[in-house]
Amino acid sequence: RRAPLTLLLVLCFATWASTSFAVPIGDLHVNSSSGVCAPPYVVGTTVTVTGIVTTPDSVFSDTNNELQIQDPTGAVTLFRSAGLALYHYNLGDSVTVTGQIAQFNGLTEISNASIVTLHSTGNYGLIVPLLRTCKQVRDSTFDLTTFREDNESRLITINNVTVNGGTWPASCSANTTVTITDASGATINLFFDKDGTACAASNPGGPFNVTGILSQFKSAAPFVTGYEMRPRFATDIVPLTPGPNFIGVPTAVNVDSVSAASAALRACE
């Protein structure tokens, strides 16, 4: 049964609730040709935005607030040093926050972020990951014509990828980076943060789908490359090969007319 139009409008407003001084998140991703934040939202500018939390607390840091929020126009990373002692963000929270524009290794952030208003909870189902390819992440995140980064910090999915470099994390003892590729032929970094649970995901041992945050890490300008993907949870890694994944070639050890046994080094299930 359909809700009355008036009710739908009220629900929509409640979910994406904002204030008159909040700006669309997409407006923060306008840069100079070298990828540096451009006016009116240069580094140090105080801004207020409203969005839905797509990465909760304690995924990318166990002491700081380091998370992402998203609205219909874009997404942005929020950061506050030692923020977990002050503010808590749950997956799907709709929040209005204020802070100052910053850039960390090319990534546009709102630093010193503080919650102005918690509007509602449980809104994560409204966020649909943007489907990308490795080539689109690598080559099209920075628009060379408009100098915009409309998809930076967005939740994205890349399907049917394989690892083509690095070693899959065996534990969460350290940050780990592997490289992945897909049918586009491009290669990008897949970064596992030791503070989250994605680093505990079993090695898929073959092709997999991955969901995560489209991020950037480049130590010096121009900040127009260096885009990578950061999965948040172990469930962001979805193997496409059914059954247990083998990291060695199975070897037959006992075969008869009705059964077969094999031995191989098997990854954690």
PDB file of C-alpha atoms in Angstrom:
ATOM      1  CA  ARG A   1       0.000   0.000   0.000  1.00  0.00           C
ATOM      2  CA  ARG A   2       1.338   3.401  -0.951  1.00  0.00           C
ATOM      3  CA  ALA A   3       1.817   6.062   1.684  1.00  0.00           C
ATOM      4  CA  PRO A   4       0.136   9.395   1.007  1.00  0.00           C
ATOM      5  CA  LEU A   5       2.332  11.877  -0.847  1.00  0.00           C
ATOM      6  CA  THR A   6       2.422  14.173   2.168  1.00  0.00           C
ATOM      7  CA  LEU A   7       3.713  11.333   4.351  1.00  0.00           C
ATOM      8  CA  LEU A   8       6.347  10.413   1.786  1.00  0.00           C
ATOM      9  CA  LEU A   9       7.605  13.975   1.721  1.00  0.00           C
ATOM     10  CA  VAL A  10       7.765  14.079   5.506  1.00  0.00           C
ATOM     11  CA  LEU A  11       9.692  10.788   5.649  1.00  0.00           C
ATOM     12  CA  CYS A  12      12.107  11.958   2.968  1.00  0.00           C
ATOM     13  CA  PHE A  13      12.760  15.201   4.784  1.00  0.00           C
ATOM     14  CA  ALA A  14      13.270  13.395   8.091  1.00  0.00           C
ATOM     15  CA  THR A  15      15.857  11.056   6.557  1.00  0.00           C
ATOM     16  CA  TRP A  16      17.871  13.679   4.691  1.00  0.00           C
ATOM     17  CA  ALA A  17      17.085  16.386   7.233  1.00  0.00           C
ATOM     18  CA  SER A  18      19.388  19.344   7.077  1.00  0.00           C
ATOM     19  CA  THR A  19      19.605  22.938   8.124  1.00  0.00           C
ATOM     20  CA  SER A  20      19.573  26.134   6.125  1.00  0.00           C
ATOM     21  CA  PHE A  21      23.335  26.527   6.506  1.00  0.00           C
ATOM     22  CA  ALA A  22      24.278  22.971   5.412  1.00  0.00           C
ATOM     23  CA  VAL A  23      25.851  22.684   1.959  1.00  0.00           C
ATOM     24  CA  PRO A  24      25.588  19.793  -0.516  1.00  0.00           C
ATOM     25  CA  ILE A  25      28.515  17.431   0.018  1.00  0.00           C
ATOM     26  CA  GLY A  26      29.220  17.345  -3.714  1.00  0.00           C
ATOM     27  CA  ASP A  27      30.133  21.045  -3.603  1.00  0.00           C
ATOM     28  CA  LEU A  28      33.198  20.203  -1.487  1.00  0.00           C
ATOM     29  CA  HIS A  29      34.835  18.223  -4.291  1.00  0.00           C
ATOM     30  CA  VAL A  30      35.694  21.130  -6.601  1.00  0.00           C
ATOM     31  CA  ASN A  31      39.457  21.507  -7.049  1.00  0.00           C
ATOM     32  CA  SER A  32      42.179  23.324  -8.905  1.00  0.00           C
ATOM     33  CA  SER A  33      43.794  21.579 -11.858  1.00  0.00           C
ATOM     34  CA  SER A  34      46.346  20.118  -9.431  1.00  0.00           C
ATOM     35  CA  GLY A  35      43.664  18.567  -7.218  1.00  0.00           C
ATOM     36  CA  VAL A  36      43.863  21.114  -4.394  1.00  0.00           C
ATOM     37  CA  CYS A  37      40.567  22.241  -2.813  1.00  0.00           C
ATOM     38  CA  ALA A  38      39.307  25.321  -4.664  1.00  0.00           C
ATOM     39  CA  PRO A  39      37.217  28.326  -3.523  1.00  0.00           C
ATOM     40  CA  PRO A  40      34.843  28.735  -1.851  1.00  0.00           C
ATOM     41  CA  TYR A  41      35.746  25.555   0.072  1.00  0.00           C
ATOM     42  CA  VAL A  42      39.504  25.882   0.416  1.00  0.00           C
ATOM     43  CA  VAL A  43      41.462  24.159   3.184  1.00  0.00           C
ATOM     44  CA  GLY A  44      40.517  25.665   6.548  1.00  0.00           C
ATOM     45  CA  THR A  45      36.995  26.739   5.545  1.00  0.00           C
ATOM     46  CA  THR A  46      34.339  25.876   8.124  1.00  0.00           C
ATOM     47  CA  VAL A  47      31.451  23.924   6.586  1.00  0.00           C
ATOM     48  CA  THR A  48      28.326  22.128   7.712  1.00  0.00           C
ATOM     49  CA  VAL A  49      26.911  19.120   5.845  1.00  0.00           C
ATOM     50  CA  THR A  50      24.240  16.467   6.313  1.00  0.00           C
ATOM     51  CA  GLY A  51      24.513  12.838   5.275  1.00  0.00           C
ATOM     52  CA  ILE A  52      24.043   9.160   6.087  1.00  0.00           C
ATOM     53  CA  VAL A  53      26.898   7.271   7.730  1.00  0.00           C
ATOM     54  CA  THR A  54      28.313   4.618   5.367  1.00  0.00           C
ATOM     55  CA  THR A  55      31.306   3.687   7.547  1.00  0.00           C
ATOM     56  CA  PRO A  56      30.714   3.577  11.313  1.00  0.00           C
ATOM     57  CA  ASP A  57      33.113   4.133  14.190  1.00  0.00           C
ATOM     58  CA  SER A  58      36.146   1.900  14.774  1.00  0.00           C
ATOM     59  CA  VAL A  59      36.510   0.635  11.191  1.00  0.00           C
ATOM     60  CA  PHE A  60      39.360   2.875  10.043  1.00  0.00           C
ATOM     61  CA  SER A  61      40.597   3.903  13.497  1.00  0.00           C
ATOM     62  CA  ASP A  62      40.199   2.607  17.045  1.00  0.00           C
ATOM     63  CA  THR A  63      40.770   6.026  18.648  1.00  0.00           C
ATOM     64  CA  ASN A  64      39.824   8.718  16.107  1.00  0.00           C
ATOM     65  CA  ASN A  65      36.577   9.508  14.345  1.00  0.00           C
ATOM     66  CA  GLU A  66      37.432   8.476  10.771  1.00  0.00           C
ATOM     67  CA  LEU A  67      34.351   7.680   8.732  1.00  0.00           C
ATOM     68  CA  GLN A  68      32.297   8.591   5.699  1.00  0.00           C
ATOM     69  CA  ILE A  69      28.878  10.156   5.238  1.00  0.00           C
ATOM     70  CA  GLN A  70      26.954  10.460   1.988  1.00  0.00           C
ATOM     71  CA  ASP A  71      24.092  12.559   0.646  1.00  0.00           C
ATOM     72  CA  PRO A  72      22.436  12.483  -2.808  1.00  0.00           C
ATOM     73  CA  THR A  73      25.204  14.722  -4.234  1.00  0.00           C
ATOM     74  CA  GLY A  74      28.331  12.993  -2.939  1.00  0.00           C
ATOM     75  CA  ALA A  75      30.261  11.724   0.067  1.00  0.00           C
ATOM     76  CA  VAL A  76      33.013  12.989   2.332  1.00  0.00           C
ATOM     77  CA  THR A  77      35.387  11.616   4.936  1.00  0.00           C
ATOM     78  CA  LEU A  78      35.037  12.977   8.476  1.00  0.00           C
ATOM     79  CA  PHE A  79      38.021  13.035  10.837  1.00  0.00           C
ATOM     80  CA  ARG A  80      38.505  14.062  14.431  1.00  0.00           C
ATOM     81  CA  SER A  81      41.613  13.132  16.419  1.00  0.00           C
ATOM     82  CA  ALA A  82      40.691  11.128  19.541  1.00  0.00           C
ATOM     83  CA  GLY A  83      37.070  11.668  18.535  1.00  0.00           C
ATOM     84  CA  LEU A  84      35.787   8.333  19.821  1.00  0.00           C
ATOM     85  CA  ALA A  85      35.881   9.825  23.309  1.00  0.00           C
ATOM     86  CA  LEU A  86      33.416  12.508  22.195  1.00  0.00           C
ATOM     87  CA  TYR A  87      31.232  11.378  19.303  1.00  0.00           C
ATOM     88  CA  HIS A  88      29.814   8.094  18.044  1.00  0.00           C
ATOM     89  CA  TYR A  89      28.560   7.377  14.530  1.00  0.00           C
ATOM     90  CA  ASN A  90      26.551   4.256  13.757  1.00  0.00           C
ATOM     91  CA  LEU A  91      26.006   2.783  10.311  1.00  0.00           C
ATOM     92  CA  GLY A  92      22.924   4.409   8.799  1.00  0.00           C
ATOM     93  CA  ASP A  93      22.768   7.417  11.125  1.00  0.00           C
ATOM     94  CA  SER A  94      21.545  10.594   9.435  1.00  0.00           C
ATOM     95  CA  VAL A  95      23.629  13.410  10.907  1.00  0.00           C
ATOM     96  CA  THR A  96      24.444  17.051  10.415  1.00  0.00           C
ATOM     97  CA  VAL A  97      28.104  17.776  11.211  1.00  0.00           C
ATOM     98  CA  THR A  98      30.366  20.801  11.143  1.00  0.00           C
ATOM     99  CA  GLY A  99      34.151  21.122  10.810  1.00  0.00           C
ATOM    100  CA  GLN A 100      36.956  22.496   8.655  1.00  0.00           C
ATOM    101  CA  ILE A 101      37.984  21.474   5.139  1.00  0.00           C
ATOM    102  CA  ALA A 102      41.288  19.574   5.074  1.00  0.00           C
ATOM    103  CA  GLN A 103      43.259  17.427   2.653  1.00  0.00           C
ATOM    104  CA  PHE A 104      45.095  14.302   3.749  1.00  0.00           C
ATOM    105  CA  ASN A 105      47.311  12.852   1.029  1.00  0.00           C
ATOM    106  CA  GLY A 106      44.935  14.309  -1.547  1.00  0.00           C
ATOM    107  CA  LEU A 107      41.739  13.129   0.142  1.00  0.00           C
ATOM    108  CA  THR A 108      39.268  15.913   0.903  1.00  0.00           C
ATOM    109  CA  GLU A 109      38.081  15.655   4.510  1.00  0.00           C
ATOM    110  CA  ILE A 110      36.134  17.561   7.114  1.00  0.00           C
ATOM    111  CA  SER A 111      38.476  17.726  10.099  1.00  0.00           C
ATOM    112  CA  ASN A 112      37.585  18.468  13.721  1.00  0.00           C
ATOM    113  CA  ALA A 113      34.156  17.142  12.800  1.00  0.00           C
ATOM    114  CA  SER A 114      31.467  17.423  15.442  1.00  0.00           C
ATOM    115  CA  ILE A 115      27.840  16.324  15.381  1.00  0.00           C
ATOM    116  CA  VAL A 116      25.352  19.182  15.261  1.00  0.00           C
ATOM    117  CA  THR A 117      22.230  17.011  15.024  1.00  0.00           C
ATOM    118  CA  LEU A 118      21.400  13.299  14.913  1.00  0.00           C
ATOM    119  CA  HIS A 119      18.266  13.274  12.777  1.00  0.00           C
ATOM    120  CA  SER A 120      17.442   9.578  12.571  1.00  0.00           C
ATOM    121  CA  THR A 121      18.932   6.082  12.601  1.00  0.00           C
ATOM    122  CA  GLY A 122      18.691   2.935  10.464  1.00  0.00           C
ATOM    123  CA  ASN A 123      18.960   4.645   7.071  1.00  0.00           C
ATOM    124  CA  TYR A 124      21.768   2.536   5.569  1.00  0.00           C
ATOM    125  CA  GLY A 125      19.325   0.780   3.227  1.00  0.00           C
ATOM    126  CA  LEU A 126      18.927   4.059   1.330  1.00  0.00           C
ATOM    127  CA  ILE A 127      22.578   3.929   0.232  1.00  0.00           C
ATOM    128  CA  VAL A 128      23.174   1.934  -2.960  1.00  0.00           C
ATOM    129  CA  PRO A 129      26.865   1.377  -3.760  1.00  0.00           C
ATOM    130  CA  LEU A 130      27.949   2.936  -7.036  1.00  0.00           C
ATOM    131  CA  LEU A 131      29.081   0.284  -9.519  1.00  0.00           C
ATOM    132  CA  ARG A 132      32.578   1.070 -10.846  1.00  0.00           C
ATOM    133  CA  THR A 133      35.425  -0.672 -12.676  1.00  0.00           C
ATOM    134  CA  CYS A 134      39.087  -0.566 -11.735  1.00  0.00           C
ATOM    135  CA  LYS A 135      39.727   1.651 -14.755  1.00  0.00           C
ATOM    136  CA  GLN A 136      37.015   4.116 -13.743  1.00  0.00           C
ATOM    137  CA  VAL A 137      38.452   4.353 -10.237  1.00  0.00           C
ATOM    138  CA  ARG A 138      41.991   4.842 -11.550  1.00  0.00           C
ATOM    139  CA  ASP A 139      41.342   7.145 -14.501  1.00  0.00           C
ATOM    140  CA  SER A 140      37.991   8.905 -14.004  1.00  0.00           C
ATOM    141  CA  THR A 141      37.699   9.799 -10.308  1.00  0.00           C
ATOM    142  CA  PHE A 142      39.394  13.122 -11.035  1.00  0.00           C
ATOM    143  CA  ASP A 143      37.634  14.851 -13.939  1.00  0.00           C
ATOM    144  CA  LEU A 144      40.335  16.522 -16.021  1.00  0.00           C
ATOM    145  CA  THR A 145      37.787  18.928 -17.518  1.00  0.00           C
ATOM    146  CA  THR A 146      35.881  20.127 -14.454  1.00  0.00           C
ATOM    147  CA  PHE A 147      38.572  19.283 -11.832  1.00  0.00           C
ATOM    148  CA  ARG A 148      35.858  17.644  -9.720  1.00  0.00           C
ATOM    149  CA  GLU A 149      36.071  14.430  -7.693  1.00  0.00           C
ATOM    150  CA  ASP A 150      32.371  13.628  -7.497  1.00  0.00           C
ATOM    151  CA  ASN A 151      32.853  10.027  -6.359  1.00  0.00           C
ATOM    152  CA  GLU A 152      35.615  10.516  -3.789  1.00  0.00           C
ATOM    153  CA  SER A 153      34.658   8.895  -0.449  1.00  0.00           C
ATOM    154  CA  ARG A 154      31.566   7.286  -1.999  1.00  0.00           C
ATOM    155  CA  LEU A 155      30.572   3.715  -1.274  1.00  0.00           C
ATOM    156  CA  ILE A 156      31.321   1.723  -4.445  1.00  0.00           C
ATOM    157  CA  THR A 157      31.316  -1.871  -5.668  1.00  0.00           C
ATOM    158  CA  ILE A 158      33.666  -3.437  -8.209  1.00  0.00           C
ATOM    159  CA  ASN A 159      32.603  -6.837  -9.503  1.00  0.00           C
ATOM    160  CA  ASN A 160      34.657  -9.834 -10.577  1.00  0.00           C
ATOM    161  CA  VAL A 161      38.096  -8.681  -9.453  1.00  0.00           C
ATOM    162  CA  THR A 162      41.202 -10.753  -8.800  1.00  0.00           C
ATOM    163  CA  VAL A 163      44.335 -10.078  -6.782  1.00  0.00           C
ATOM    164  CA  ASN A 164      47.334  -9.457  -9.051  1.00  0.00           C
ATOM    165  CA  GLY A 165      49.889  -8.191  -6.533  1.00  0.00           C
ATOM    166  CA  GLY A 166      50.757  -8.265  -2.851  1.00  0.00           C
ATOM    167  CA  THR A 167      49.862 -10.755  -0.151  1.00  0.00           C
ATOM    168  CA  TRP A 168      46.352 -11.136   1.253  1.00  0.00           C
ATOM    169  CA  PRO A 169      46.355 -10.310   4.984  1.00  0.00           C
ATOM    170  CA  ALA A 170      46.640 -13.376   7.194  1.00  0.00           C
ATOM    171  CA  SER A 171      45.631 -11.339  10.251  1.00  0.00           C
ATOM    172  CA  CYS A 172      44.795  -7.810  11.378  1.00  0.00           C
ATOM    173  CA  SER A 173      48.197  -7.148  12.923  1.00  0.00           C
ATOM    174  CA  ALA A 174      49.142  -4.484  10.359  1.00  0.00           C
ATOM    175  CA  ASN A 175      47.702  -2.391   7.543  1.00  0.00           C
ATOM    176  CA  THR A 176      47.936  -4.288   4.260  1.00  0.00           C
ATOM    177  CA  THR A 177      47.683  -3.313   0.605  1.00  0.00           C
ATOM    178  CA  VAL A 178      47.143  -5.672  -2.303  1.00  0.00           C
ATOM    179  CA  THR A 179      46.440  -4.777  -5.916  1.00  0.00           C
ATOM    180  CA  ILE A 180      43.366  -5.896  -7.818  1.00  0.00           C
ATOM    181  CA  THR A 181      42.320  -5.904 -11.453  1.00  0.00           C
ATOM    182  CA  ASP A 182      39.154  -6.632 -13.405  1.00  0.00           C
ATOM    183  CA  ALA A 183      37.981  -6.990 -16.995  1.00  0.00           C
ATOM    184  CA  SER A 184      38.880  -3.350 -17.671  1.00  0.00           C
ATOM    185  CA  GLY A 185      42.554  -4.339 -17.408  1.00  0.00           C
ATOM    186  CA  ALA A 186      43.409  -1.576 -14.933  1.00  0.00           C
ATOM    187  CA  THR A 187      45.032  -2.174 -11.545  1.00  0.00           C
ATOM    188  CA  ILE A 188      44.239  -0.317  -8.297  1.00  0.00           C
ATOM    189  CA  ASN A 189      45.159  -0.675  -4.640  1.00  0.00           C
ATOM    190  CA  LEU A 190      42.880  -2.465  -2.179  1.00  0.00           C
ATOM    191  CA  PHE A 191      43.744  -1.211   1.304  1.00  0.00           C
ATOM    192  CA  PHE A 192      42.950  -3.218   4.450  1.00  0.00           C
ATOM    193  CA  ASP A 193      42.948  -1.240   7.692  1.00  0.00           C
ATOM    194  CA  LYS A 194      44.110  -3.202  10.734  1.00  0.00           C
ATOM    195  CA  ASP A 195      41.481  -1.529  12.920  1.00  0.00           C
ATOM    196  CA  GLY A 196      38.518  -2.924  10.975  1.00  0.00           C
ATOM    197  CA  THR A 197      37.248  -6.404  10.150  1.00  0.00           C
ATOM    198  CA  ALA A 198      37.893  -6.489   6.390  1.00  0.00           C
ATOM    199  CA  CYS A 199      41.446  -7.601   7.164  1.00  0.00           C
ATOM    200  CA  ALA A 200      39.949 -10.755   8.690  1.00  0.00           C
ATOM    201  CA  ALA A 201      38.211 -11.756   5.455  1.00  0.00           C
ATOM    202  CA  SER A 202      39.310 -15.131   4.102  1.00  0.00           C
ATOM    203  CA  ASN A 203      41.472 -15.050   1.000  1.00  0.00           C
ATOM    204  CA  PRO A 204      38.943 -15.558  -1.812  1.00  0.00           C
ATOM    205  CA  GLY A 205      41.535 -17.526  -3.776  1.00  0.00           C
ATOM    206  CA  GLY A 206      39.906 -16.452  -7.048  1.00  0.00           C
ATOM    207  CA  PRO A 207      37.548 -13.821  -8.424  1.00  0.00           C
ATOM    208  CA  PHE A 208      35.404 -11.846  -5.994  1.00  0.00           C
ATOM    209  CA  ASN A 209      33.163  -8.810  -5.720  1.00  0.00           C
ATOM    210  CA  VAL A 210      34.278  -6.043  -3.384  1.00  0.00           C
ATOM    211  CA  THR A 211      32.435  -3.115  -1.796  1.00  0.00           C
ATOM    212  CA  GLY A 212      34.156  -0.259  -0.008  1.00  0.00           C
ATOM    213  CA  ILE A 213      35.068   3.410   0.089  1.00  0.00           C
ATOM    214  CA  LEU A 214      36.656   5.082  -2.933  1.00  0.00           C
ATOM    215  CA  SER A 215      39.586   6.824  -1.281  1.00  0.00           C
ATOM    216  CA  GLN A 216      42.842   8.525  -2.272  1.00  0.00           C
ATOM    217  CA  PHE A 217      46.395   8.331  -1.003  1.00  0.00           C
ATOM    218  CA  LYS A 218      49.041  10.446  -2.723  1.00  0.00           C
ATOM    219  CA  SER A 219      51.829  12.085  -0.761  1.00  0.00           C
ATOM    220  CA  ALA A 220      52.399  15.151  -2.966  1.00  0.00           C
ATOM    221  CA  ALA A 221      50.587  17.329  -5.499  1.00  0.00           C
ATOM    222  CA  PRO A 222      49.239  17.076  -8.086  1.00  0.00           C
ATOM    223  CA  PHE A 223      46.469  15.159  -6.318  1.00  0.00           C
ATOM    224  CA  VAL A 224      44.851  13.794  -9.467  1.00  0.00           C
ATOM    225  CA  THR A 225      45.837  10.117  -9.097  1.00  0.00           C
ATOM    226  CA  GLY A 226      46.400   7.661  -6.252  1.00  0.00           C
ATOM    227  CA  TYR A 227      42.795   6.505  -5.971  1.00  0.00           C
ATOM    228  CA  GLU A 228      42.208   3.265  -4.097  1.00  0.00           C
ATOM    229  CA  MET A 229      39.479   1.206  -2.497  1.00  0.00           C
ATOM    230  CA  ARG A 230      39.057   0.584   1.233  1.00  0.00           C
ATOM    231  CA  PRO A 231      36.733  -2.282   2.218  1.00  0.00           C
ATOM    232  CA  ARG A 232      35.090  -1.795   5.611  1.00  0.00           C
ATOM    233  CA  PHE A 233      33.920  -5.231   6.748  1.00  0.00           C
ATOM    234  CA  ALA A 234      34.785  -8.866   6.055  1.00  0.00           C
ATOM    235  CA  THR A 235      31.369  -9.100   4.368  1.00  0.00           C
ATOM    236  CA  ASP A 236      32.512  -6.510   1.797  1.00  0.00           C
ATOM    237  CA  ILE A 237      34.543  -9.342   0.199  1.00  0.00           C
ATOM    238  CA  VAL A 238      32.245 -11.747  -1.689  1.00  0.00           C
ATOM    239  CA  PRO A 239      34.017 -14.720  -3.331  1.00  0.00           C
ATOM    240  CA  LEU A 240      32.589 -15.857  -6.670  1.00  0.00           C
ATOM    241  CA  THR A 241      34.100 -19.351  -6.438  1.00  0.00           C
ATOM    242  CA  PRO A 242      31.749 -21.670  -4.490  1.00  0.00           C
ATOM    243  CA  GLY A 243      33.044 -23.989  -1.798  1.00  0.00           C
ATOM    244  CA  PRO A 244      36.380 -23.851   0.004  1.00  0.00           C
ATOM    245  CA  ASN A 245      39.144 -21.829  -1.578  1.00  0.00           C
ATOM    246  CA  PHE A 246      42.449 -23.609  -2.168  1.00  0.00           C
ATOM    247  CA  ILE A 247      45.795 -21.868  -2.148  1.00  0.00           C
ATOM    248  CA  GLY A 248      47.518 -24.956  -3.529  1.00  0.00           C
ATOM    249  CA  VAL A 249      46.685 -27.394  -6.344  1.00  0.00           C
ATOM    250  CA  PRO A 250      44.635 -30.330  -4.973  1.00  0.00           C
ATOM    251  CA  THR A 251      46.444 -33.678  -5.253  1.00  0.00           C
ATOM    252  CA  ALA A 252      44.581 -36.982  -5.423  1.00  0.00           C
ATOM    253  CA  VAL A 253      45.589 -39.276  -2.560  1.00  0.00           C
ATOM    254  CA  ASN A 254      42.855 -41.925  -2.627  1.00  0.00           C
ATOM    255  CA  VAL A 255      40.491 -42.728  -5.470  1.00  0.00           C
ATOM    256  CA  ASP A 256      38.131 -45.685  -5.815  1.00  0.00           C
ATOM    257  CA  SER A 257      34.928 -46.415  -7.693  1.00  0.00           C
ATOM    258  CA  VAL A 258      32.680 -44.454  -5.376  1.00  0.00           C
ATOM    259  CA  SER A 259      34.791 -41.770  -3.697  1.00  0.00           C
ATOM    260  CA  ALA A 260      37.850 -39.574  -3.968  1.00  0.00           C
ATOM    261  CA  ALA A 261      40.022 -37.790  -1.449  1.00  0.00           C
ATOM    262  CA  SER A 262      42.522 -35.035  -2.013  1.00  0.00           C
ATOM    263  CA  ALA A 263      45.092 -33.082  -0.060  1.00  0.00           C
ATOM    264  CA  ALA A 264      45.839 -29.394  -0.470  1.00  0.00           C
ATOM    265  CA  LEU A 265      46.688 -26.377   1.533  1.00  0.00           C
ATOM    266  CA  ARG A 266      43.366 -24.729   2.165  1.00  0.00           C
ATOM    267  CA  ALA A 267      42.719 -21.165   3.124  1.00  0.00           C
ATOM    268  CA  CYS A 268      40.666 -20.357   6.203  1.00  0.00           C
ATOM    269  CA  GLU A 269      36.958 -20.812   5.556  1.00  0.00           C
TER     270      GLU A 269
END
